[in-house]
PDB file of C-alpha atoms in Angstrom:
ATOM      1  CA  MET D1267      -0.097  -0.008   0.007  1.00 45.00           C
ATOM      2  CA  ALA D1268       1.128   3.419  -0.923  1.00 49.00           C
ATOM      3  CA  GLN D1269       1.865   5.588   2.028  1.00 54.00           C
ATOM      4  CA  VAL D1270      -0.021   9.019   1.916  1.00 53.00           C
ATOM      5  CA  THR D1271       1.922  12.085   3.517  1.00 52.00           C
ATOM      6  CA  VAL D1272      -0.223  14.683   4.707  1.00 50.00           C
ATOM      7  CA  ASN D1273       1.421  18.124   5.078  1.00 53.00           C
ATOM      8  CA  VAL D1274      -0.308  20.007   7.965  1.00 52.00           C
ATOM      9  CA  SER D1275       0.681  23.726   7.888  1.00 52.00           C
ATOM     10  CA  LYS D1276       1.198  25.541  11.079  1.00 52.00           C
ATOM     11  CA  PRO D1277      -1.027  28.643  11.421  1.00 54.00           C
ATOM     12  CA  ALA D1278       0.800  31.698  10.505  1.00 52.00           C
ATOM     13  CA  VAL D1279       1.768  33.869  13.533  1.00 48.00           C
ATOM     14  CA  PRO D1280       0.455  37.381  13.144  1.00 49.00           C
ATOM     15  CA  ALA D1281       3.055  40.005  12.519  1.00 49.00           C
ATOM     16  CA  GLU D1282       3.496  42.598  15.306  1.00 52.00           C
ATOM     17  CA  GLN D1283       1.367  45.565  14.378  1.00 56.00           C
ATOM     18  CA  PRO D1284       3.325  48.669  13.891  1.00 58.00           C
ATOM     19  CA  GLY D1285       2.148  51.744  15.624  1.00 60.00           C
ATOM     20  CA  PRO D1286       3.464  55.124  16.639  1.00 61.00           C
ATOM     21  CA  TRP D1287       3.743  54.453  20.253  1.00 62.00           C
ATOM     22  CA  ARG D1288       5.224  50.947  19.662  1.00 73.00           C
ATOM     23  CA  ASP D1289       7.901  52.636  17.353  1.00 69.00           C
ATOM     24  CA  ALA D1290       8.646  55.175  19.961  1.00 69.00           C
ATOM     25  CA  TRP D1291       9.127  52.518  22.722  1.00 74.00           C
ATOM     26  CA  ARG D1292      11.662  50.811  20.389  1.00 78.00           C
ATOM     27  CA  ALA D1293      13.463  54.078  19.765  1.00 75.00           C
ATOM     28  CA  PHE D1294      13.299  54.806  23.523  1.00 75.00           C
ATOM     29  CA  ARG D1295      15.153  51.422  24.341  1.00 80.00           C
ATOM     30  CA  LYS D1296      17.837  52.254  21.834  1.00 82.00           C
ATOM     31  CA  ASN D1297      18.405  55.941  23.114  1.00 81.00           C
ATOM     32  CA  LYS D1298      20.979  55.574  25.829  1.00 86.00           C
ATOM     33  CA  ASN D1299      20.744  59.046  27.188  1.00 86.00           C
ATOM     34  CA  ALA D1300      16.864  58.394  27.692  1.00 86.00           C
ATOM     35  CA  VAL D1301      17.389  55.199  29.363  1.00 90.00           C
ATOM     36  CA  ILE D1302      19.949  56.575  31.832  1.00 91.00           C
ATOM     37  CA  GLY D1303      17.790  59.524  32.653  1.00 90.00           C
ATOM     38  CA  CYS D1304      14.703  57.233  33.210  1.00 91.00           C
ATOM     39  CA  VAL D1305      16.724  54.888  35.401  1.00 93.00           C
ATOM     40  CA  LEU D1306      18.171  57.874  37.412  1.00 93.00           C
ATOM     41  CA  ILE D1307      14.629  59.218  37.869  1.00 93.00           C
ATOM     42  CA  ILE D1308      13.188  55.965  39.195  1.00 94.00           C
ATOM     43  CA  VAL D1309      15.987  55.513  41.530  1.00 93.00           C
ATOM     44  CA  PHE D1310      15.311  59.036  42.978  1.00 93.00           C
ATOM     45  CA  MET D1311      11.389  58.340  43.076  1.00 93.00           C
ATOM     46  CA  ILE D1312      12.025  55.019  44.872  1.00 94.00           C
ATOM     47  CA  ILE D1313      14.296  56.728  47.436  1.00 92.00           C
ATOM     48  CA  ALA D1314      11.745  59.438  48.044  1.00 92.00           C
ATOM     49  CA  ILE D1315       9.042  56.903  48.394  1.00 92.00           C
ATOM     50  CA  ILE D1316      10.775  54.638  50.806  1.00 93.00           C
ATOM     51  CA  ALA D1317      12.714  57.513  52.675  1.00 91.00           C
ATOM     52  CA  PRO D1318      10.947  56.792  56.093  1.00 90.00           C
ATOM     53  CA  PHE D1319      12.301  53.252  55.902  1.00 92.00           C
ATOM     54  CA  ILE D1320      15.946  53.770  54.838  1.00 91.00           C
ATOM     55  CA  ALA D1321      16.419  57.100  56.823  1.00 90.00           C
ATOM     56  CA  PRO D1322      18.679  56.042  59.747  1.00 91.00           C
ATOM     57  CA  PHE D1323      17.648  59.239  61.780  1.00 90.00           C
ATOM     58  CA  ASP D1324      14.578  61.637  61.997  1.00 89.00           C
ATOM     59  CA  TYR D1325      15.550  64.457  59.735  1.00 89.00           C
ATOM     60  CA  LYS D1326      14.261  66.960  62.418  1.00 89.00           C
ATOM     61  CA  GLU D1327      16.204  65.347  65.161  1.00 87.00           C
ATOM     62  CA  GLN D1328      18.911  67.745  66.593  1.00 88.00           C
ATOM     63  CA  ALA D1329      21.928  66.550  68.498  1.00 86.00           C
ATOM     64  CA  LEU D1330      24.236  69.874  69.220  1.00 86.00           C
ATOM     65  CA  LEU D1331      27.054  67.644  70.431  1.00 87.00           C
ATOM     66  CA  GLU D1332      27.170  65.865  67.066  1.00 88.00           C
ATOM     67  CA  ARG D1333      27.223  69.220  65.073  1.00 88.00           C
ATOM     68  CA  LEU D1334      29.250  69.429  61.915  1.00 90.00           C
ATOM     69  CA  LYS D1335      30.662  65.806  62.123  1.00 90.00           C
ATOM     70  CA  PRO D1336      32.407  64.579  58.858  1.00 91.00           C
ATOM     71  CA  PRO D1337      30.953  61.539  57.079  1.00 92.00           C
ATOM     72  CA  SER D1338      31.377  58.303  59.176  1.00 90.00           C
ATOM     73  CA  SER D1339      29.884  54.864  59.529  1.00 90.00           C
ATOM     74  CA  THR D1340      27.236  56.347  61.804  1.00 89.00           C
ATOM     75  CA  HIS D1341      26.340  59.417  59.749  1.00 89.00           C
ATOM     76  CA  TRP D1342      27.074  58.467  56.112  1.00 92.00           C
ATOM     77  CA  PHE D1343      26.842  62.184  54.989  1.00 92.00           C
ATOM     78  CA  GLY D1344      27.960  63.874  57.992  1.00 91.00           C
ATOM     79  CA  THR D1345      25.890  66.379  60.162  1.00 92.00           C
ATOM     80  CA  ASP D1346      24.899  69.852  59.722  1.00 90.00           C
ATOM     81  CA  ASP D1347      25.285  72.828  62.154  1.00 88.00           C
ATOM     82  CA  LEU D1348      22.529  71.702  64.369  1.00 89.00           C
ATOM     83  CA  GLY D1349      23.644  68.003  64.557  1.00 89.00           C
ATOM     84  CA  ARG D1350      20.889  66.630  62.208  1.00 92.00           C
ATOM     85  CA  ASP D1351      21.820  63.675  60.015  1.00 92.00           C
ATOM     86  CA  LEU D1352      22.629  64.937  56.518  1.00 93.00           C
ATOM     87  CA  PHE D1353      21.883  61.398  54.877  1.00 93.00           C
ATOM     88  CA  SER D1354      18.306  61.547  56.341  1.00 93.00           C
ATOM     89  CA  ARG D1355      17.655  65.058  55.336  1.00 93.00           C
ATOM     90  CA  THR D1356      19.084  64.568  51.818  1.00 93.00           C
ATOM     91  CA  ILE D1357      16.836  61.639  50.923  1.00 93.00           C
ATOM     92  CA  TYR D1358      13.763  63.385  52.489  1.00 93.00           C
ATOM     93  CA  GLY D1359      14.704  66.330  50.370  1.00 91.00           C
ATOM     94  CA  ALA D1360      14.191  64.164  47.335  1.00 92.00           C
ATOM     95  CA  ARG D1361      10.474  64.019  48.138  1.00 91.00           C
ATOM     96  CA  ILE D1362      10.152  67.792  48.297  1.00 90.00           C
ATOM     97  CA  SER D1363      12.136  68.434  45.019  1.00 90.00           C
ATOM     98  CA  LEU D1364      10.264  65.713  43.112  1.00 91.00           C
ATOM     99  CA  TRP D1365       6.913  66.867  44.541  1.00 92.00           C
ATOM    100  CA  VAL D1366       7.499  70.503  43.673  1.00 91.00           C
ATOM    101  CA  GLY D1367       8.674  69.599  40.086  1.00 91.00           C
ATOM    102  CA  PHE D1368       5.978  67.248  39.206  1.00 93.00           C
ATOM    103  CA  PHE D1369       3.017  69.185  40.442  1.00 93.00           C
ATOM    104  CA  SER D1370       4.149  72.727  39.430  1.00 92.00           C
ATOM    105  CA  VAL D1371       4.665  71.172  35.814  1.00 93.00           C
ATOM    106  CA  ILE D1372       1.261  69.585  36.021  1.00 93.00           C
ATOM    107  CA  GLY D1373      -0.300  72.756  36.969  1.00 93.00           C
ATOM    108  CA  SER D1374       1.418  74.780  34.299  1.00 93.00           C
ATOM    109  CA  ILE D1375       0.363  72.206  31.562  1.00 92.00           C
ATOM    110  CA  ILE D1376      -3.226  72.194  32.632  1.00 92.00           C
ATOM    111  CA  PHE D1377      -3.618  75.998  32.673  1.00 93.00           C
ATOM    112  CA  GLY D1378      -1.323  76.420  29.773  1.00 92.00           C
ATOM    113  CA  THR D1379      -3.131  73.939  27.645  1.00 90.00           C
ATOM    114  CA  ILE D1380      -6.473  75.414  28.290  1.00 90.00           C
ATOM    115  CA  LEU D1381      -5.406  78.965  27.527  1.00 91.00           C
ATOM    116  CA  GLY D1382      -3.209  77.899  24.527  1.00 90.00           C
ATOM    117  CA  VAL D1383      -6.239  75.798  23.013  1.00 89.00           C
ATOM    118  CA  LEU D1384      -8.560  78.627  23.395  1.00 88.00           C
ATOM    119  CA  ALA D1385      -6.222  81.121  21.822  1.00 88.00           C
ATOM    120  CA  GLY D1386      -5.127  79.012  18.882  1.00 85.00           C
ATOM    121  CA  TYR D1387      -8.521  77.312  17.958  1.00 83.00           C
ATOM    122  CA  TYR D1388     -11.083  80.376  18.599  1.00 85.00           C
ATOM    123  CA  GLY D1389      -8.519  83.126  17.642  1.00 77.00           C
ATOM    124  CA  LYS D1390      -9.652  86.755  17.231  1.00 83.00           C
ATOM    125  CA  TRP D1391     -10.090  88.868  20.540  1.00 88.00           C
ATOM    126  CA  ILE D1392      -9.526  85.631  22.592  1.00 88.00           C
ATOM    127  CA  ASP D1393      -6.271  84.989  21.088  1.00 87.00           C
ATOM    128  CA  MET D1394      -5.060  88.793  21.342  1.00 92.00           C
ATOM    129  CA  ILE D1395      -5.998  88.695  25.135  1.00 92.00           C
ATOM    130  CA  ILE D1396      -4.368  85.606  26.036  1.00 91.00           C
ATOM    131  CA  SER D1397      -1.363  86.245  23.859  1.00 90.00           C
ATOM    132  CA  ARG D1398      -0.809  89.766  25.477  1.00 91.00           C
ATOM    133  CA  LEU D1399      -1.132  87.969  28.866  1.00 91.00           C
ATOM    134  CA  PHE D1400       1.650  85.483  27.902  1.00 91.00           C
ATOM    135  CA  ASP D1401       3.778  88.391  26.628  1.00 90.00           C
ATOM    136  CA  ILE D1402       3.451  90.261  30.099  1.00 90.00           C
ATOM    137  CA  LEU D1403       4.416  87.154  31.949  1.00 89.00           C
ATOM    138  CA  LEU D1404       7.360  86.370  29.751  1.00 89.00           C
ATOM    139  CA  ALA D1405       8.560  89.957  29.962  1.00 89.00           C
ATOM    140  CA  PHE D1406       9.930  89.240  33.364  1.00 88.00           C
ATOM    141  CA  PRO D1407      12.699  86.860  34.233  1.00 87.00           C
ATOM    142  CA  SER D1408      11.066  83.691  35.620  1.00 87.00           C
ATOM    143  CA  ILE D1409      12.934  83.570  38.792  1.00 88.00           C
ATOM    144  CA  LEU D1410      12.247  87.259  39.738  1.00 90.00           C
ATOM    145  CA  LEU D1411       8.526  86.782  38.827  1.00 91.00           C
ATOM    146  CA  ALA D1412       8.691  83.838  41.027  1.00 92.00           C
ATOM    147  CA  ILE D1413      10.202  85.711  43.872  1.00 92.00           C
ATOM    148  CA  ALA D1414       7.613  88.652  43.569  1.00 92.00           C
ATOM    149  CA  ILE D1415       4.738  86.013  43.683  1.00 92.00           C
ATOM    150  CA  VAL D1416       6.044  84.288  46.761  1.00 92.00           C
ATOM    151  CA  ALA D1417       6.858  87.768  48.339  1.00 90.00           C
ATOM    152  CA  ILE D1418       3.102  88.591  47.924  1.00 91.00           C
ATOM    153  CA  LEU D1419       1.730  85.129  49.022  1.00 90.00           C
ATOM    154  CA  GLY D1420       4.193  84.765  51.751  1.00 90.00           C
ATOM    155  CA  PRO D1421       7.165  82.316  52.039  1.00 90.00           C
ATOM    156  CA  SER D1422       6.297  78.765  52.109  1.00 90.00           C
ATOM    157  CA  LEU D1423       6.803  75.485  49.996  1.00 89.00           C
ATOM    158  CA  GLN D1424       3.135  75.534  48.704  1.00 91.00           C
ATOM    159  CA  ASN D1425       3.401  79.266  47.680  1.00 92.00           C
ATOM    160  CA  ALA D1426       6.507  78.551  45.852  1.00 92.00           C
ATOM    161  CA  LEU D1427       4.978  75.701  44.025  1.00 92.00           C
ATOM    162  CA  TYR D1428       2.203  78.137  43.007  1.00 93.00           C
ATOM    163  CA  ALA D1429       4.736  80.612  41.841  1.00 93.00           C
ATOM    164  CA  ILE D1430       6.755  78.230  39.822  1.00 93.00           C
ATOM    165  CA  ALA D1431       3.594  77.018  38.145  1.00 93.00           C
ATOM    166  CA  ILE D1432       2.333  80.420  37.274  1.00 93.00           C
ATOM    167  CA  VAL D1433       5.668  81.649  35.736  1.00 93.00           C
ATOM    168  CA  ASN D1434       5.752  78.574  33.309  1.00 93.00           C
ATOM    169  CA  ILE D1435       2.293  78.767  32.049  1.00 93.00           C
ATOM    170  CA  PRO D1436       3.112  80.869  29.147  1.00 93.00           C
ATOM    171  CA  THR D1437       5.746  78.395  28.132  1.00 91.00           C
ATOM    172  CA  TYR D1438       3.096  75.480  27.618  1.00 92.00           C
ATOM    173  CA  GLY D1439       0.539  78.034  26.388  1.00 91.00           C
ATOM    174  CA  ARG D1440       2.486  79.195  23.459  1.00 91.00           C
ATOM    175  CA  LEU D1441       3.583  75.723  22.645  1.00 90.00           C
ATOM    176  CA  ILE D1442      -0.176  74.338  22.501  1.00 90.00           C
ATOM    177  CA  ARG D1443      -1.249  77.567  20.644  1.00 89.00           C
ATOM    178  CA  ALA D1444       1.295  77.226  17.815  1.00 88.00           C
ATOM    179  CA  LYS D1445       0.504  73.497  17.648  1.00 87.00           C
ATOM    180  CA  VAL D1446      -3.354  74.134  17.548  1.00 85.00           C
ATOM    181  CA  LEU D1447      -2.919  76.886  14.756  1.00 85.00           C
ATOM    182  CA  SER D1448      -1.213  74.446  12.586  1.00 84.00           C
ATOM    183  CA  LEU D1449      -3.872  71.508  13.205  1.00 80.00           C
ATOM    184  CA  LYS D1450      -6.905  73.359  12.831  1.00 79.00           C
ATOM    185  CA  SER D1451      -6.229  73.837   9.111  1.00 76.00           C
ATOM    186  CA  GLU D1452      -5.768  70.166   8.542  1.00 75.00           C
ATOM    187  CA  GLU D1453      -8.268  68.437   6.180  1.00 77.00           C
ATOM    188  CA  TYR D1454      -9.396  65.991   8.804  1.00 77.00           C
ATOM    189  CA  ILE D1455     -10.435  68.966  10.932  1.00 78.00           C
ATOM    190  CA  THR D1456     -12.368  70.639   8.199  1.00 76.00           C
ATOM    191  CA  ALA D1457     -14.006  67.296   7.347  1.00 82.00           C
ATOM    192  CA  ALA D1458     -15.019  67.173  11.109  1.00 77.00           C
ATOM    193  CA  ARG D1459     -16.869  70.620  10.791  1.00 77.00           C
ATOM    194  CA  ALA D1460     -18.170  69.654   7.611  1.00 80.00           C
ATOM    195  CA  ILE D1461     -20.081  66.699   9.165  1.00 81.00           C
ATOM    196  CA  GLY D1462     -21.317  68.904  11.914  1.00 77.00           C
ATOM    197  CA  MET D1463     -19.023  67.914  14.852  1.00 78.00           C
ATOM    198  CA  LYS D1464     -19.070  70.378  17.679  1.00 79.00           C
ATOM    199  CA  ASN D1465     -16.085  72.352  18.592  1.00 75.00           C
ATOM    200  CA  ASN D1466     -15.650  70.761  22.080  1.00 78.00           C
ATOM    201  CA  ARG D1467     -15.545  67.143  20.425  1.00 81.00           C
ATOM    202  CA  ILE D1468     -13.107  68.318  17.738  1.00 79.00           C
ATOM    203  CA  LEU D1469     -10.934  69.662  20.578  1.00 80.00           C
ATOM    204  CA  ILE D1470     -11.071  66.651  22.660  1.00 79.00           C
ATOM    205  CA  SER D1471     -11.081  63.911  19.975  1.00 79.00           C
ATOM    206  CA  HIS D1472      -8.594  65.488  17.297  1.00 79.00           C
ATOM    207  CA  ILE D1473      -6.766  68.546  18.604  1.00 80.00           C
ATOM    208  CA  LEU D1474      -5.615  67.566  21.991  1.00 82.00           C
ATOM    209  CA  PRO D1475      -4.591  63.964  21.242  1.00 80.00           C
ATOM    210  CA  ASN D1476      -2.198  65.377  18.339  1.00 79.00           C
ATOM    211  CA  SER D1477      -0.896  67.983  20.547  1.00 80.00           C
ATOM    212  CA  ILE D1478       0.319  65.876  23.351  1.00 82.00           C
ATOM    213  CA  THR D1479       3.821  64.982  21.914  1.00 81.00           C
ATOM    214  CA  PRO D1480       5.523  68.397  22.355  1.00 84.00           C
ATOM    215  CA  ILE D1481       3.890  68.775  25.721  1.00 88.00           C
ATOM    216  CA  ILE D1482       5.571  65.514  26.945  1.00 85.00           C
ATOM    217  CA  VAL D1483       8.836  66.741  25.821  1.00 85.00           C
ATOM    218  CA  GLN D1484       8.547  70.239  27.166  1.00 89.00           C
ATOM    219  CA  GLY D1485       7.074  68.882  30.405  1.00 90.00           C
ATOM    220  CA  THR D1486      10.031  66.432  31.067  1.00 89.00           C
ATOM    221  CA  LEU D1487      12.455  69.401  30.541  1.00 89.00           C
ATOM    222  CA  GLY D1488      10.229  71.701  32.626  1.00 91.00           C
ATOM    223  CA  ILE D1489      10.512  69.461  35.853  1.00 92.00           C
ATOM    224  CA  ALA D1490      14.205  69.906  35.786  1.00 91.00           C
ATOM    225  CA  THR D1491      13.723  73.760  35.517  1.00 91.00           C
ATOM    226  CA  ALA D1492      11.141  73.622  38.211  1.00 92.00           C
ATOM    227  CA  ILE D1493      13.428  71.854  40.743  1.00 92.00           C
ATOM    228  CA  ILE D1494      16.227  74.541  40.016  1.00 92.00           C
ATOM    229  CA  GLU D1495      13.504  77.406  40.727  1.00 91.00           C
ATOM    230  CA  ALA D1496      12.289  75.639  43.795  1.00 91.00           C
ATOM    231  CA  ALA D1497      15.960  75.252  45.004  1.00 91.00           C
ATOM    232  CA  ALA D1498      16.609  78.859  44.290  1.00 91.00           C
ATOM    233  CA  LEU D1499      13.542  80.014  46.221  1.00 91.00           C
ATOM    234  CA  GLY D1500      14.503  77.771  49.029  1.00 90.00           C
ATOM    235  CA  PHE D1501      17.975  79.096  49.095  1.00 89.00           C
ATOM    236  CA  LEU D1502      16.570  82.710  49.355  1.00 88.00           C
ATOM    237  CA  GLY D1503      14.557  81.568  52.146  1.00 87.00           C
ATOM    238  CA  LEU D1504      11.193  81.986  50.055  1.00 89.00           C
ATOM    239  CA  GLY D1505      10.568  78.169  49.648  1.00 86.00           C
ATOM    240  CA  ALA D1506      10.357  75.541  52.223  1.00 84.00           C
ATOM    241  CA  GLN D1507      10.677  76.758  55.792  1.00 86.00           C
ATOM    242  CA  PRO D1508      12.709  75.119  58.702  1.00 84.00           C
ATOM    243  CA  PRO D1509      12.911  72.359  59.470  1.00 85.00           C
ATOM    244  CA  GLU D1510      11.727  71.043  56.120  1.00 87.00           C
ATOM    245  CA  PRO D1511      14.818  69.366  54.283  1.00 89.00           C
ATOM    246  CA  GLU D1512      14.773  71.232  50.924  1.00 89.00           C
ATOM    247  CA  TRP D1513      18.002  71.019  49.078  1.00 91.00           C
ATOM    248  CA  GLY D1514      18.057  74.664  48.276  1.00 90.00           C
ATOM    249  CA  LYS D1515      17.328  75.585  51.884  1.00 89.00           C
ATOM    250  CA  MET D1516      19.998  73.173  53.019  1.00 90.00           C
ATOM    251  CA  LEU D1517      22.549  74.869  50.794  1.00 90.00           C
ATOM    252  CA  SER D1518      21.526  78.196  52.006  1.00 89.00           C
ATOM    253  CA  ASP D1519      21.939  77.081  55.675  1.00 88.00           C
ATOM    254  CA  SER D1520      25.427  75.599  55.005  1.00 89.00           C
ATOM    255  CA  ARG D1521      27.006  78.129  52.860  1.00 87.00           C
ATOM    256  CA  GLN D1522      28.852  79.544  55.812  1.00 89.00           C
ATOM    257  CA  PHE D1523      30.564  76.203  56.505  1.00 89.00           C
ATOM    258  CA  ILE D1524      31.740  75.621  52.979  1.00 88.00           C
ATOM    259  CA  GLN D1525      35.475  75.565  53.988  1.00 89.00           C
ATOM    260  CA  THR D1526      35.135  74.191  57.623  1.00 89.00           C
ATOM    261  CA  ALA D1527      32.435  71.640  56.706  1.00 90.00           C
ATOM    262  CA  PRO D1528      32.141  71.208  52.785  1.00 92.00           C
ATOM    263  CA  TRP D1529      29.994  67.979  53.128  1.00 92.00           C
ATOM    264  CA  THR D1530      27.080  70.197  54.228  1.00 91.00           C
ATOM    265  CA  VAL D1531      26.993  71.611  50.768  1.00 92.00           C
ATOM    266  CA  ILE D1532      28.297  68.813  48.589  1.00 92.00           C
ATOM    267  CA  PHE D1533      25.678  66.387  49.220  1.00 93.00           C
ATOM    268  CA  PRO D1534      22.551  68.732  48.573  1.00 92.00           C
ATOM    269  CA  GLY D1535      24.296  70.201  45.681  1.00 92.00           C
ATOM    270  CA  VAL D1536      25.094  66.836  44.100  1.00 93.00           C
ATOM    271  CA  SER D1537      21.658  65.689  44.677  1.00 93.00           C
ATOM    272  CA  ILE D1538      20.200  68.687  42.793  1.00 93.00           C
ATOM    273  CA  MET D1539      22.624  68.241  39.951  1.00 93.00           C
ATOM    274  CA  PHE D1540      21.880  64.577  39.356  1.00 94.00           C
ATOM    275  CA  THR D1541      18.145  65.046  39.541  1.00 93.00           C
ATOM    276  CA  VAL D1542      18.213  67.782  36.992  1.00 93.00           C
ATOM    277  CA  LEU D1543      20.659  65.972  34.817  1.00 93.00           C
ATOM    278  CA  ALA D1544      18.218  62.828  34.833  1.00 93.00           C
ATOM    279  CA  PHE D1545      15.326  64.950  33.577  1.00 93.00           C
ATOM    280  CA  ASN D1546      17.300  66.677  31.067  1.00 92.00           C
ATOM    281  CA  LEU D1547      18.670  63.383  29.525  1.00 91.00           C
ATOM    282  CA  LEU D1548      15.073  61.925  29.625  1.00 90.00           C
ATOM    283  CA  GLY D1549      13.773  65.163  28.021  1.00 87.00           C
ATOM    284  CA  ASP D1550      16.501  65.298  25.337  1.00 86.00           C
ATOM    285  CA  GLY D1551      15.865  61.593  24.594  1.00 84.00           C
ATOM    286  CA  LEU D1552      12.186  61.988  24.232  1.00 83.00           C
ATOM    287  CA  ARG D1553      12.695  64.977  21.946  1.00 82.00           C
ATOM    288  CA  ASP D1554      14.859  62.868  19.660  1.00 78.00           C
ATOM    289  CA  ILE D1555      12.412  59.997  19.759  1.00 77.00           C
ATOM    290  CA  LEU D1556       9.123  61.801  19.312  1.00 71.00           C
ATOM    291  CA  ASP D1557      10.052  64.904  17.118  1.00 63.00           C
ATOM    292  CA  PRO D1558       9.724  64.025  13.487  1.00 56.00           C
ATOM    293  CA  ARG D1559      12.289  66.603  12.575  1.00 56.00           C
ATOM    294  CA  MET D1560      14.840  64.684  14.570  1.00 54.00           C
ATOM    295  CA  LYS D1561      14.213  61.445  12.773  1.00 54.00           C
ATOM    296  CA  ASN D1562      16.327  60.426   9.763  1.00 51.00           C
TER     297      ASN D1562
END
């Protein structure tokens, strides 16, 4: 009898569907700067979250007999002029800096996006009023305007957050306005109007989703700027108030001990440097990945 061979073909494995976000993820993994920045940010976030569990001392605890002690096995970063453990204060300071950075940028993005969309989409007198408001805010150096706002509201960490958010609103507002101006003349927006789609639905379904890319990039870079501005306000005594362990305030309190106890300045300063560097690396990487003009 002849043997009959039956070829059973295996079902084809569906190919991985391409998409803009999937392509962006692949490009992100290949971008070393973005990956390094992301890893550093995750490390700082973890440190901020678990600070109560890894801090060997209470950041408010004073021990005057231990003041200005150099780094040792007991106090890894040494102590400050009041005998407080600098390691504990530095890791708690990560909480404050990240909190101010994230929430001030979120506030700037929310209000900047609303104003930018209204100005770009509706135009006319609305655009004129909002654009002049942005011009007025941008006419002042951001740190000086933040100082003026905090001086009016009163020195505190919360008021510093409000000030940083306010001075950065025009940055996001003008960015969104320019993007909306270019999008509202697109054919699919014209088609949406032709079929009777209302303006609020066009904004939510078409304008905002296509405007999110530059906001992600600018927001990441903006967190680094917000951290520096918060440190500057803290250094001037207008941000976090004692005994809160804000890095800028720690630098201000320790500036008179730069020569006799340099560790009191080094560790808060290095923490600011690495945190800002991490967000700048991530922001530059996201710009290279998400900006079509940066692609080959």
